[in-house]
Coordinates of C-alpha atoms in Angstrom, one line a residue:
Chain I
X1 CA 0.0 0.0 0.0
X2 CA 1.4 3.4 -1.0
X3 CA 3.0 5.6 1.8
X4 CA 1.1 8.2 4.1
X5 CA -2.3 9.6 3.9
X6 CA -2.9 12.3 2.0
X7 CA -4.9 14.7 3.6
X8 CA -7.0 16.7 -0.2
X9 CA -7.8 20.1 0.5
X10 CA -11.8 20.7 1.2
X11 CA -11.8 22.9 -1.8
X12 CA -10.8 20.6 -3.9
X13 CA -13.3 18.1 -2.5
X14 CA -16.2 20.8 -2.3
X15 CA -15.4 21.3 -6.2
X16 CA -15.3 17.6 -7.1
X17 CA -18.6 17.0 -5.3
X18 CA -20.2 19.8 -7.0
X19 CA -19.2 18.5 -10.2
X20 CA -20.7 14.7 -9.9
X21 CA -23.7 17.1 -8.7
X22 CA -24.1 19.0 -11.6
X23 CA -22.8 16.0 -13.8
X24 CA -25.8 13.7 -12.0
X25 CA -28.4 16.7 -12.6
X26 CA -27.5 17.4 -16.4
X27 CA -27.5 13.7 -17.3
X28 CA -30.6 12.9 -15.7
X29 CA -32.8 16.0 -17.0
X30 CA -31.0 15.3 -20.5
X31 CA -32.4 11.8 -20.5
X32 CA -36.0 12.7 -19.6
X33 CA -35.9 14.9 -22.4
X34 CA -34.4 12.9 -24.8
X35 CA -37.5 10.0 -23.9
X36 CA -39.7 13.4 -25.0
X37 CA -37.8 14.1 -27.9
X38 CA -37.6 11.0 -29.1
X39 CA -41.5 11.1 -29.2
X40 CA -41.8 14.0 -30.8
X41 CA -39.2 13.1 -33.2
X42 CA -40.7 9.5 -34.0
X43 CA -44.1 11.3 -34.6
X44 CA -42.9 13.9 -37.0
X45 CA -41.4 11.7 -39.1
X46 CA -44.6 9.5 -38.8
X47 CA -46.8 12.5 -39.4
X48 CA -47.9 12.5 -36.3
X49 CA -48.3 15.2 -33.6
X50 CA -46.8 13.6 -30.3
X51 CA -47.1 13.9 -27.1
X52 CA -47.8 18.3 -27.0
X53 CA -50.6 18.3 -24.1
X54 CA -48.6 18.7 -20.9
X55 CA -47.4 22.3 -20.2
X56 CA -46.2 24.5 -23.5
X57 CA -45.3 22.2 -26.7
X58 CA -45.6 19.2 -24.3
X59 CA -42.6 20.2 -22.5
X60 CA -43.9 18.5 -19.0
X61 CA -44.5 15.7 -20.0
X62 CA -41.5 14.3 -18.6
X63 CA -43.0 15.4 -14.9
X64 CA -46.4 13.9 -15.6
X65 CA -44.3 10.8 -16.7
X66 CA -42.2 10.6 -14.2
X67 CA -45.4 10.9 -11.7
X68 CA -47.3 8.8 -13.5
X69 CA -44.6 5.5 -12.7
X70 CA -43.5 6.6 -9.3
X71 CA -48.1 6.4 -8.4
X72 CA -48.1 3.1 -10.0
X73 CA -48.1 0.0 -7.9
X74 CA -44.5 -1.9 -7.4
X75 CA -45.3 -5.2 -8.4
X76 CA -43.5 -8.7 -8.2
X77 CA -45.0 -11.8 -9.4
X78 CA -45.2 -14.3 -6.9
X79 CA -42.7 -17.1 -8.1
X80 CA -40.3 -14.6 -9.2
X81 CA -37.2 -14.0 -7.3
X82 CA -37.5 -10.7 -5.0
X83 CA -34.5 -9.7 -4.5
X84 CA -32.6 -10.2 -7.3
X85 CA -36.2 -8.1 -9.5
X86 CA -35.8 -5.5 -6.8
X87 CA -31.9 -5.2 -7.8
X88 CA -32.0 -5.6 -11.6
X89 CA -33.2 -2.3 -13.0
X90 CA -30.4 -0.6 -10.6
X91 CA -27.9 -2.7 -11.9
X92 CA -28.6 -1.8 -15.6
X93 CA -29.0 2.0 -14.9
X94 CA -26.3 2.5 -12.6
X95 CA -23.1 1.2 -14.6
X96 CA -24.4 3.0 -17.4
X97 CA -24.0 6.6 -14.8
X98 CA -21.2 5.6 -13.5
X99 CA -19.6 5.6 -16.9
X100 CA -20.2 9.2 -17.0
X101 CA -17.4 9.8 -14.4
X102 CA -14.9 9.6 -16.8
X103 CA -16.0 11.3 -19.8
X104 CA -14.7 15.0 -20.4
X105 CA -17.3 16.9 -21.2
X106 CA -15.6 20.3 -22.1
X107 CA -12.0 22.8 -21.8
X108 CA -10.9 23.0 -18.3
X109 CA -11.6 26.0 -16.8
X110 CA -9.8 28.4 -14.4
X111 CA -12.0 28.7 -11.4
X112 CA -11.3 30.7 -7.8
X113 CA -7.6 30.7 -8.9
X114 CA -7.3 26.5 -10.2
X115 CA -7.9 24.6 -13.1
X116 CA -10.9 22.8 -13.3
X117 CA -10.8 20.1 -15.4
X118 CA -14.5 19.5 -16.8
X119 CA -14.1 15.7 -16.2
X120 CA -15.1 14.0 -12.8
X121 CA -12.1 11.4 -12.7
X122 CA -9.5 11.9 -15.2
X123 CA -8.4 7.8 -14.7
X124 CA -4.8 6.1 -16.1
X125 CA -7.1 3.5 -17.5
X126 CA -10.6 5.4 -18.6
X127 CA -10.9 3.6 -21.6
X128 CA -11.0 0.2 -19.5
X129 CA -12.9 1.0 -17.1
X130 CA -15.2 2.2 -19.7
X131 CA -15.5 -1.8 -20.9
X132 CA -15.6 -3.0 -17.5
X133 CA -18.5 -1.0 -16.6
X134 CA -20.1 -1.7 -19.8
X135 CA -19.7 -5.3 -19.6
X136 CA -21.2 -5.1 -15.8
X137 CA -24.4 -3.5 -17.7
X138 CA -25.1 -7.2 -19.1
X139 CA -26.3 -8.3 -15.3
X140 CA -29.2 -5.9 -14.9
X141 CA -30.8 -7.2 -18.0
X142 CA -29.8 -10.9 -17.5
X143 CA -31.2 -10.8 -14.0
X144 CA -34.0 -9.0 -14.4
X145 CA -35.4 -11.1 -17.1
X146 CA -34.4 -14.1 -14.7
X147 CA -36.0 -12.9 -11.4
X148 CA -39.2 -12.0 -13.2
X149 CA -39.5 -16.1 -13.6
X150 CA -41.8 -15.4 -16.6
X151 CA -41.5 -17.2 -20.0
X152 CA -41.6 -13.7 -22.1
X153 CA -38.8 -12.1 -19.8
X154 CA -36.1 -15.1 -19.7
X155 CA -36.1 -15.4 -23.6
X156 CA -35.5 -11.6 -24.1
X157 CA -32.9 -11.8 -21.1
X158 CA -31.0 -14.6 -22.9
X159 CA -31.3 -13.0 -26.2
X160 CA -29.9 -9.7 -24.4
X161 CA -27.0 -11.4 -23.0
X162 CA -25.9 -13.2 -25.9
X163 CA -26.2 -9.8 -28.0
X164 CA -24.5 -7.7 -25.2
X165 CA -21.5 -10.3 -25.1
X166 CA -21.4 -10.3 -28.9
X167 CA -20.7 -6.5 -29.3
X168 CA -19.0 -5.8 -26.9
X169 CA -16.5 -7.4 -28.4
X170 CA -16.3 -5.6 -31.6
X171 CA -17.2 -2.2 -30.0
X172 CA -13.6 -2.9 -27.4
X173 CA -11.6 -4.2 -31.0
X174 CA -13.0 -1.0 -32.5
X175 CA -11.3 1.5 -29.5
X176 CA -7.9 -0.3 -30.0
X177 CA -6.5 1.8 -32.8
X178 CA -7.6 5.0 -31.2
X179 CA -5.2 3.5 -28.2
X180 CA -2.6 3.2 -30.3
X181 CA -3.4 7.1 -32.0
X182 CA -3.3 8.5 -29.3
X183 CA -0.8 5.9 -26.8
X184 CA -2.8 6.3 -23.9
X185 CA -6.2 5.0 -22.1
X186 CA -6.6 8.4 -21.1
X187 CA -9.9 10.1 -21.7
X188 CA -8.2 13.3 -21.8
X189 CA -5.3 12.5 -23.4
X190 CA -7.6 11.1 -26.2
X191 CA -9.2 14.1 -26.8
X192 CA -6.0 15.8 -26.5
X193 CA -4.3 13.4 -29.1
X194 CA -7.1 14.8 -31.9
X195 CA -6.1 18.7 -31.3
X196 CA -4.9 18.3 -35.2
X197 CA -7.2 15.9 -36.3
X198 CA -10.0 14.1 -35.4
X199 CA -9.6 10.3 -35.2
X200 CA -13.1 9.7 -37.7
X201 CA -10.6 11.2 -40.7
X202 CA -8.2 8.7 -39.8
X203 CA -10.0 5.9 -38.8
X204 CA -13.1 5.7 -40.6
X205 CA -13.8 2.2 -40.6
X206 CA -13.1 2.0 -36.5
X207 CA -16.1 4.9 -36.1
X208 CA -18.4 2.9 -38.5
X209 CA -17.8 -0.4 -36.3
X210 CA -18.1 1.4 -32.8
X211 CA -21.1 3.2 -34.3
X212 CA -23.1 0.0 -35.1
X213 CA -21.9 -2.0 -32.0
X214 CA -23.5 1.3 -29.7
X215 CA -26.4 0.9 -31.3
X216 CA -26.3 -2.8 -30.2
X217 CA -24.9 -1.7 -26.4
X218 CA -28.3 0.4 -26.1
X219 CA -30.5 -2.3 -27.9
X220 CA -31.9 0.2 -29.6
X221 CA -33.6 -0.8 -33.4
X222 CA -32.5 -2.5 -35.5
X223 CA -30.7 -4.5 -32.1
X224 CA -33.8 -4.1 -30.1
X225 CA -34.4 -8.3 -30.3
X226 CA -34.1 -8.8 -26.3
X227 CA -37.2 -6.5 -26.1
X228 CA -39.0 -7.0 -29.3
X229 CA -42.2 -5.7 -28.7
X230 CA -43.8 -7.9 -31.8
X231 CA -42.8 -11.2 -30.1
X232 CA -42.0 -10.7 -26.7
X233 CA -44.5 -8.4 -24.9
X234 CA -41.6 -6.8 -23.4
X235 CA -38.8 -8.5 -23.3
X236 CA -36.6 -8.6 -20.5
X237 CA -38.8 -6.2 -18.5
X238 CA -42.2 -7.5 -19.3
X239 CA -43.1 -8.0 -15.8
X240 CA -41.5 -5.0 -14.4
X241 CA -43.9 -1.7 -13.7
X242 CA -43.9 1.3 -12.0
X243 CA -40.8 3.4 -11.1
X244 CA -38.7 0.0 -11.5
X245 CA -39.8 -0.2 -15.5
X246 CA -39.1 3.7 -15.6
X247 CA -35.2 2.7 -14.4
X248 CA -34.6 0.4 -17.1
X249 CA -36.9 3.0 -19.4
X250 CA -34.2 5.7 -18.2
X251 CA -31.4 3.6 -18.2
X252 CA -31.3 2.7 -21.8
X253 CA -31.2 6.6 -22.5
X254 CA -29.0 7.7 -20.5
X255 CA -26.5 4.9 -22.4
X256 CA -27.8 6.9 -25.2
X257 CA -25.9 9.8 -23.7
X258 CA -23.0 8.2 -22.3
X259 CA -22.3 6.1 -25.2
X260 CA -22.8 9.1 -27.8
X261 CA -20.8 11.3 -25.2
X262 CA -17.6 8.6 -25.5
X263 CA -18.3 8.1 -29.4
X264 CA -17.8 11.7 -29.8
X265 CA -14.7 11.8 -27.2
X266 CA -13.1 8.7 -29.3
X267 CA -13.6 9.9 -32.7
X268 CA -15.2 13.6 -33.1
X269 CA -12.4 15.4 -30.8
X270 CA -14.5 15.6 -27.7
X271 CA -15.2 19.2 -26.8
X272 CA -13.0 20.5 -29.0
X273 CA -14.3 22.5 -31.8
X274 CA -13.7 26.2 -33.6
X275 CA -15.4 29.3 -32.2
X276 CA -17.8 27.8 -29.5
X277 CA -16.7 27.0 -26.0
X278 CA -16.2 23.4 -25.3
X279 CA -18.6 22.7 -23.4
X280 CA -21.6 23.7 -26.1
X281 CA -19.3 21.2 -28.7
X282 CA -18.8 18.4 -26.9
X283 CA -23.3 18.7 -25.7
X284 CA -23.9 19.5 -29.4
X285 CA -22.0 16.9 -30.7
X286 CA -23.8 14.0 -27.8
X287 CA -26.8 15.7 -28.8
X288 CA -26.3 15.1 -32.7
X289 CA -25.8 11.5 -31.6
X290 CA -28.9 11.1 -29.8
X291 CA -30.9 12.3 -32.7
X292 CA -29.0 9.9 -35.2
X293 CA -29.8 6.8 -32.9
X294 CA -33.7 7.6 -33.4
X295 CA -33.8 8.8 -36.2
X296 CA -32.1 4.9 -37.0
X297 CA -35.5 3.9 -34.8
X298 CA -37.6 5.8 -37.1
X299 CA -36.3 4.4 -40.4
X300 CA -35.0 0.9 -39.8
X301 CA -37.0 -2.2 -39.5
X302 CA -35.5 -4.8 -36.8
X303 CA -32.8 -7.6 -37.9
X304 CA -33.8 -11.3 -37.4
X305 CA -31.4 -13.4 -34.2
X306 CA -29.3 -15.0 -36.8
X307 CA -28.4 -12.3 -38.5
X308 CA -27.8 -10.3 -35.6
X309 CA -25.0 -13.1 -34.8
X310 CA -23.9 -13.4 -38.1
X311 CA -23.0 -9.4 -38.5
X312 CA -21.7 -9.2 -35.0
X313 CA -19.4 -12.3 -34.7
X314 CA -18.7 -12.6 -38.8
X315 CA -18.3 -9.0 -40.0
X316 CA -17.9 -6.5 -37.4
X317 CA -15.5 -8.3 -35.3
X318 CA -13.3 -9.6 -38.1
X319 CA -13.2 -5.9 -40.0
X320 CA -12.3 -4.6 -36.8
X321 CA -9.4 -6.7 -36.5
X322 CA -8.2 -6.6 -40.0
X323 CA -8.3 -2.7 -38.9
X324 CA -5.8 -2.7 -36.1
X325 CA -3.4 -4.7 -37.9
X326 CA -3.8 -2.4 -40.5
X327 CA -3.6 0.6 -38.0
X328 CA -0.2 -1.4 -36.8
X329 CA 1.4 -0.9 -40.2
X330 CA 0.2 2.3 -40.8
X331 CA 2.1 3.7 -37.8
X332 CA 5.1 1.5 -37.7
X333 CA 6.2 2.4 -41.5
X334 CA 5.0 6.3 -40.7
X335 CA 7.9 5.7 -38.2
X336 CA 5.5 7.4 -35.0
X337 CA 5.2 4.1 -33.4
X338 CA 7.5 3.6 -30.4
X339 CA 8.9 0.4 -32.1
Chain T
X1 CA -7.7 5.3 6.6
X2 CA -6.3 3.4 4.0
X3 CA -5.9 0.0 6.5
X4 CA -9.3 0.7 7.5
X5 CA -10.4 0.4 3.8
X6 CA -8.5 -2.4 2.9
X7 CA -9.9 -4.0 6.2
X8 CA -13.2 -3.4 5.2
X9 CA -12.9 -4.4 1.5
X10 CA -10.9 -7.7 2.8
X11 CA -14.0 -8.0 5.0
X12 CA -16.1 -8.0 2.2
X13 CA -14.3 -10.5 0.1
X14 CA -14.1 -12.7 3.0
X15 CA -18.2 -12.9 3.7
X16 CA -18.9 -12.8 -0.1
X17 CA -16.7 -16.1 -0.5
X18 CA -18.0 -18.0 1.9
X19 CA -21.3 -17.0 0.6
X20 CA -20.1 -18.5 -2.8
X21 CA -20.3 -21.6 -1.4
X22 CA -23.1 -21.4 1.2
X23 CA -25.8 -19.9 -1.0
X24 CA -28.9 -22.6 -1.6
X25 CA -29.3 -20.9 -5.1
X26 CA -26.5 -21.1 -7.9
X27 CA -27.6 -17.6 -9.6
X28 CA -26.9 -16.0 -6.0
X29 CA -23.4 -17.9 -5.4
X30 CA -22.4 -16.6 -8.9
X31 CA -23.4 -12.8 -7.4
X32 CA -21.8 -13.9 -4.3
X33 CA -18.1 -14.9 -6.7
X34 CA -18.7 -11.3 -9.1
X35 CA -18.6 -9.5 -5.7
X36 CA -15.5 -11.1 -4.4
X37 CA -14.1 -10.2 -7.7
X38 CA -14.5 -6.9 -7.1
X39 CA -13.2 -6.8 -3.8
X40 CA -9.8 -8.2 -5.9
X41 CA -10.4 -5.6 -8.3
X42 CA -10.3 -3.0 -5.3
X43 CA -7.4 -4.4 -3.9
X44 CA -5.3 -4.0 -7.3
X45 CA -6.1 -0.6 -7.7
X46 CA -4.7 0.1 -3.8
X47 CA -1.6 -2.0 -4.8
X48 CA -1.2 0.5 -7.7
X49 CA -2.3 -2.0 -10.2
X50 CA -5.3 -0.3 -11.8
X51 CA -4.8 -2.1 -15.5
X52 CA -5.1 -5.2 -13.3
X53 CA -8.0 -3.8 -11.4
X54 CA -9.8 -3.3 -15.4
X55 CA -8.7 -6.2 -16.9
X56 CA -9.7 -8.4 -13.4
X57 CA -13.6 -6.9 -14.2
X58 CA -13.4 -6.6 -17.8
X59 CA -12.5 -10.9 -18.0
X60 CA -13.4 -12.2 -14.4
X61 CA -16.9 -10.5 -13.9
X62 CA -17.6 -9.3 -17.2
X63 CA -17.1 -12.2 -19.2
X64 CA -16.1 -15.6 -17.1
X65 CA -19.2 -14.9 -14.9
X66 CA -21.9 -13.7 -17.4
X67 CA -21.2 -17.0 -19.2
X68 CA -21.7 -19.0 -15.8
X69 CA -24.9 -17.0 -15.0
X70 CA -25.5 -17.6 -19.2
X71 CA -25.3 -21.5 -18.5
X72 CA -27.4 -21.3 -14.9
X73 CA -29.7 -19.6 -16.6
X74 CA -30.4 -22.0 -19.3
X75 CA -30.1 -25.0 -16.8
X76 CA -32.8 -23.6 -14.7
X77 CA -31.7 -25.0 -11.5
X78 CA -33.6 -23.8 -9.0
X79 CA -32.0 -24.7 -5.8
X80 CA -29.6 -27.6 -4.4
X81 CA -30.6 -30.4 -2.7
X82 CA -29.4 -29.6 0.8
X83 CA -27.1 -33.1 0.5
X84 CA -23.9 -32.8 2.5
X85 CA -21.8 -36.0 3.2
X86 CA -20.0 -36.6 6.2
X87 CA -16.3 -37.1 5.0
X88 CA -16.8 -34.4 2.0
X89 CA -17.1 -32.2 5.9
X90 CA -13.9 -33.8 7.0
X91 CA -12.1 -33.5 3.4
X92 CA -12.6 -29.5 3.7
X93 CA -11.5 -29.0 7.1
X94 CA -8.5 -31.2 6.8
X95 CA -7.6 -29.1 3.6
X96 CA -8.6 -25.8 5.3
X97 CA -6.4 -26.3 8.3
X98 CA -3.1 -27.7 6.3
X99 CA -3.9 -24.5 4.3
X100 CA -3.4 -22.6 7.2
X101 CA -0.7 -24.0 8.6
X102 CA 1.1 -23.4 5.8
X103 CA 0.2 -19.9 5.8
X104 CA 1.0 -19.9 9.5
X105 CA 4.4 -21.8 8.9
X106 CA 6.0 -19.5 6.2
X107 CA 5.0 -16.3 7.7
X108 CA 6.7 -17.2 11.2
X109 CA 9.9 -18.0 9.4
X110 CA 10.4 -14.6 8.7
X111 CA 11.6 -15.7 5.3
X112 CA 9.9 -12.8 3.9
X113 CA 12.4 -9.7 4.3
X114 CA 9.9 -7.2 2.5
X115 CA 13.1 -6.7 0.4
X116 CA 11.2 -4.8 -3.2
X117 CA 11.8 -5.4 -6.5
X118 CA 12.9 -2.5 -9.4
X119 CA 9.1 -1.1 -10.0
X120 CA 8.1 1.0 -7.6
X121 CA 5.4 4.1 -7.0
X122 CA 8.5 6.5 -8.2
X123 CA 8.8 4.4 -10.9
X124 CA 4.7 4.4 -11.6
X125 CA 4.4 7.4 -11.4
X126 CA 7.4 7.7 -13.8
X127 CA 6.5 5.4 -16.7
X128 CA 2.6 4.2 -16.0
X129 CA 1.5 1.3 -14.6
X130 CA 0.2 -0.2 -18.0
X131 CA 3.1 0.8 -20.0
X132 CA 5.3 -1.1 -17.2
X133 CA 3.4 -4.4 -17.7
X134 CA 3.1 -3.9 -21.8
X135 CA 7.3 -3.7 -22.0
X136 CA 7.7 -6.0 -19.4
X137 CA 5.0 -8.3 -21.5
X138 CA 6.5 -8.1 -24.8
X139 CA 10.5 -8.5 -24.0
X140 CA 11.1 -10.3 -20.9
X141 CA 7.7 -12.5 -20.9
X142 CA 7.4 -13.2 -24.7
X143 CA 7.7 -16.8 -24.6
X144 CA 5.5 -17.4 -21.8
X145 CA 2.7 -14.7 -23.3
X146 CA 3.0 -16.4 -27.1
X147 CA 2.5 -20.2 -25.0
X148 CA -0.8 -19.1 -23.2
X149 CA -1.6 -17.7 -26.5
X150 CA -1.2 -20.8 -28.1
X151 CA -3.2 -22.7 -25.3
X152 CA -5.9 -20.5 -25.6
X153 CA -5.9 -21.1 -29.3
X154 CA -6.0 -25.1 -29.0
X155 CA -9.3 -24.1 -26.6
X156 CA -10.8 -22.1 -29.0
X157 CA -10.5 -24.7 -31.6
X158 CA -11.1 -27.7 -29.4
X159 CA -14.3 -26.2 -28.2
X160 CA -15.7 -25.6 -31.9
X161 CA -14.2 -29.3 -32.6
X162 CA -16.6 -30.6 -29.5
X163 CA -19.4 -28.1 -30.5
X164 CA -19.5 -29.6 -34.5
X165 CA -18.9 -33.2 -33.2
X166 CA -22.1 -35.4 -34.6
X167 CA -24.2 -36.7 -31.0

């Protein structure tokens, strides 16, 4: 164990603290929009009005939502497992905030005479910890589907598993060249690494397979198989309601976010950008992403089990392969490799 | 503070593992072994290991254990039969108190001198902790890293050989 205690200065921790607050805040009102938006959005390109009854353009609806699930009766059924349905939907949303923590979401600033950095933990190994979390995300779906002991719930669960395994793979192959752009794990450094470029011009193919495999990550159409609405009720959270449905509901946007906030931090240059401060680039740029992923739901039918499989295990993760050898050759004969 | 943490996280570990093996229900004794895995993963990162803290979730948690819960899932084994045999009882103590004599034996001879070897925090904080392990991977342990390479190869294609295998 490393030597003394070191005793942080309160400032320091005041300012951390207010960060995770205001990070925690802004993700959370963000997502409840984005469930609004994505209504409105789905209805306009359905010709449809939407959701516009609740407050000015339907801009409350989120509150009459939110107190809609949180009245609603907490149900479990009888021969399901308590516990572990009681745990689940916590287990899906919370990885998916935690991931957050290491995301820089703009310039640091200079603030009562110290530089901020806009990033709550600035980690040796963010990009890892990134996978880890994300491959913790698979037991809140797994479980939950389990626990509800219900037919409907265990085959969307299973389906869910075997899809989040799947892509995570090619998603984690996909990162690897920008590792090797920009030599370090470091969030910051990754974003710091694209100050002349931003890693989409250089590695095209890497963006297009980490761009398909979030899709997958959020099982979002055309990857929405483990809750298929057309076969499976529900899905994994058929027998959920209430407040604990509205977790998994939330959950699966606010990986939205996170996911769109590291996609942009991998490949567009984070929160850097002409003109604007940081901070509006790297929210634009999540927000740009967020409207891509349903716009996707608006136009794209949903793919069939075995050819979800087939493009995970078969395409994605051997292109993404073929791409960081080819990454490898790139930078050794450039003669910036370390070799 | 920080041997109260570890205390507490060794605490942890210590109830989560024996609840691996005392938990009726095999879905909660794989919880039970993902939590103890953390624990591990905890102590890494206050050994100054955190690559080995990422890569201990990333494989151990995030992909050994979701395929255990994948198989118990299928399986759809409720709960154990509550079947314990007498001489399994004395196998497992007998074991268990070897175990700790051993542990007891070598820490009395005061064999250990807490000498420490060329990496260090300076030298951490210097380099990085993953760039350490990736030199130290790919000069010094190159023959040993391309063998397990080469075993998990033969796995790979011994499984599909026993997956395509006519029944």
């Amino acid at each position: 164990m490393a030597g003394a205690d070191v005793i942080p200065d309160p400032m320091e921790i005041t300012l951390v603290i207010a960060k995770i607050g205001l990070v925690l805040l802004v993700i959370l009102t963000l997502a409840a929009y984005l469930v609004f938006a994505e209504r409105r959005i789905l209805a306009w390109i359905q010709d449809r009005k939407g959701p516009n009854r609740v407050g000015p353009f339907g801009l409350l609806q989120p509150l009459a939502d939110l107190i809609k699930l949180l009245t609603k009766e907490d149900f479990c059924p009888p021969a399901g497992d308590r516990w572990l349905f009681f745990l689940a939907p916590a287990m899906a949303a919370i990885p998916a905030i935690m991931t957050f923590a290491i995301v820089p979401f703009g310039a640091p600033v200079r603030i009562f005479g110290r530089d901020l950095p806009m990033q709550v933990a600035d980690l040796h190994v963010g990009l890892l910890l990134f996978m880890a979390l994300s491959s913790i995300a698979v037991y809140g779906v797994a479980l939950g589907g389990w626990a509800s002991n219900s037919k409907y719930a265990l085959l969307g669960s299973l389906r869910g598993l075997a899809q989040l395994i799947s892509y995570e793979l090619s998603m984690g192959l996909s990162l690897v060249p920008t590792v090797m752009l920009a030599r370090s794990f470091r969030l910051s450094d990754i974003v710091a690494a694209q100050e002349g470029g931003w890693f989409i011009l250089y590695q095209p193919m890497a963006f297009a397979i980490f761009l398909v495999s979030i899709l997958a990550e959020c099982k979002r159409i055309p990857f929405d198989l483990p809750e298929a609405e057309g076969e499976l009720v529900a899905g994994f959270h058929t027998e959920y309601s209430g407040m604990r449905f509205g977790l998994f509901f939330v959950g699966e946007y606010i990986n939205i976010l996170v996911l769109g906030g590291l996609a942009a931090t991998f490949f567009l240059g984070g929160w850097q950008g002409p003109l604007l401060p940081g901070l509006l680039w790297f929210w634009g740029k999540v927000l740009a992403f967020a409207f891509l992923f349903i716009w996707i739901r608006g136009t794209l039918p949903r793919l069939r089990y075995d050819q979800l499989m087939h493009l995970g295990w078969k395409v994605l993760t051997p292109m993404a392969l073929v791409n960081i050898l080819a990454t490898a050759w790139w930078l050794y004969l450039a003669g910036s490799s370390p070799l | 503070m920080e041997t109260l943490f570890f205390s507490i996280v060794a605490a942890i570990a210590i109830l989560m593992s024996i609840l691996v093996i005392r938990c009726k229900n095999p879905i909660n004794s794989a919880l039970s072994l993902i939590m103890t895995f953390f624990c591990l993963a905890t102590l890494y990162v206050m050994l100054e290991a955190p690559f080995m803290a990422a890569i201990q979730v990333i494989v151990y948690a995030g992909a050994i254990m979701v395929l255990i819960v994948f198989v118990i899932m299928l399986l759809n084994i409720r709960t154990e039969s509550g079947r314990r045999t007498q001489h399994a009882l004395f196998l497992g103590a007998a074991t268990g108190l070897f175990l700790l004599f051993q542990t007891w034996y070598f820490l009395s001879r005061s064999s250990l001198t807490g000498a420490k070897g060329a990496i260090d925090s300076a030298a951490i904080a210097k380099v990085g902790h993953t760039e350490l392990i990736g030199q130290s991977l790919f000069t010094e342990f190159l023959l040993p890293f391309e063998i397990t390479s080469i075993l998990l190869l033969a796995a790979i294609v011994g499984a599909v050989v026993l997956a395509k295998k006519k029944v």
